[in-house]
Coordinates of C-alpha atoms in Angstrom, one line a residue:
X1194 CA 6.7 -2.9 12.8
X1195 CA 3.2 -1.4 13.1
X1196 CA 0.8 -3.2 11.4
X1197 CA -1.1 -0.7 8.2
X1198 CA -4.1 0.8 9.0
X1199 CA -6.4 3.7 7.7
X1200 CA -7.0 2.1 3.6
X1201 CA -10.2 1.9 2.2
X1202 CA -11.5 0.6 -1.4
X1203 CA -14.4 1.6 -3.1
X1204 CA -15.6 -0.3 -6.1
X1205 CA -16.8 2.1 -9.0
X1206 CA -18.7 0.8 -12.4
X1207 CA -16.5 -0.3 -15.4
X1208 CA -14.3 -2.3 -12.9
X1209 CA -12.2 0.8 -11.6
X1210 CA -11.2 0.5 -7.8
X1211 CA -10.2 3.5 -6.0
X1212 CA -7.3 3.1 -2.8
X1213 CA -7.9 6.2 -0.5
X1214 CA -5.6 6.3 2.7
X1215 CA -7.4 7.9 5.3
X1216 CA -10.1 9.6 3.2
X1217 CA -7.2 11.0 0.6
X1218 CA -6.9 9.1 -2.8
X1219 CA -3.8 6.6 -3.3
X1220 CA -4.1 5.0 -6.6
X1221 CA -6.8 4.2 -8.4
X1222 CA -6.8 0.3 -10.8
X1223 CA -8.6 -0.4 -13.5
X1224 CA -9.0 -3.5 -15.9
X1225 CA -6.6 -6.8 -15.2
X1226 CA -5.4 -5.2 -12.1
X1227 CA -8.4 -4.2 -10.5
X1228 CA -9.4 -7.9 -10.7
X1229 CA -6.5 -9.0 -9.6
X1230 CA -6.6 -6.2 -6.5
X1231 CA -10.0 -7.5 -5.6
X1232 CA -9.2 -10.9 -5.5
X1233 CA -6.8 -10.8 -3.4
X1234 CA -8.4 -8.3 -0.9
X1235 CA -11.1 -10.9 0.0
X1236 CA -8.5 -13.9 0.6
X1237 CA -5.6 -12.0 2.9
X1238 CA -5.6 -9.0 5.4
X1239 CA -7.1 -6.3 3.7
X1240 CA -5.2 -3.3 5.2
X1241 CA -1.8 -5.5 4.1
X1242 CA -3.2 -5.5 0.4
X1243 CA -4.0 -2.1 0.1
X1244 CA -0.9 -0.6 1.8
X1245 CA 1.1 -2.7 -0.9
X1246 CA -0.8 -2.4 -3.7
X1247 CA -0.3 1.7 -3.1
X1248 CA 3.4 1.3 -2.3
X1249 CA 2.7 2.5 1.5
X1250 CA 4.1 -0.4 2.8
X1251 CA 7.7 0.2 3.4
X1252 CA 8.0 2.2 6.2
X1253 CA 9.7 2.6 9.6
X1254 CA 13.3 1.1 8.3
X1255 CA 14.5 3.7 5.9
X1256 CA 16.2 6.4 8.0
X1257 CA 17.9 3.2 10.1
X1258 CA 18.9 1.9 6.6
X1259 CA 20.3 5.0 5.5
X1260 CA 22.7 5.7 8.4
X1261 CA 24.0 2.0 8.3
X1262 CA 27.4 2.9 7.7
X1263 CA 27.7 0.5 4.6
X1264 CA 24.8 3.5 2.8
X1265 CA 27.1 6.3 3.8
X1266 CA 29.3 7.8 1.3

């Protein structure tokens, strides 16, 4: 599976942390979260983070998945 690539962060006053995916906006945190976000950016792979934190990580299984024939109806 191709590993993420193309996520930046930018930190913004009041806590807030914006997710952009190459250059467009992906989520935005705030509060608990963004903490939480930040803290584990600096400690794993930070392309990893981001592309979960946004919900950009599952991809390259789903068509495969949905032609199993157990998914067929």
């Amino acid at each position: 599976m191709p590993r993420p690539h193309g996520f930046t962060y930018e930190q913004h006053t009041g806590g807030t942390v914006r997710i952009s995916h190459h250059g467009r906006p992906a989520t935005t945190l705030n509060g608990p979260r963004a903490a939480q976000f930040l803290a584990e950016v600096e400690t794993s792979d930070p392309q990893l983070v981001m592309a979960r934190w946004t919900g950009n990580y599952k991809r390259g299984n789903e068509r495969t998945a949905r032609d199993h024939p157990r998914n067929r109806r």
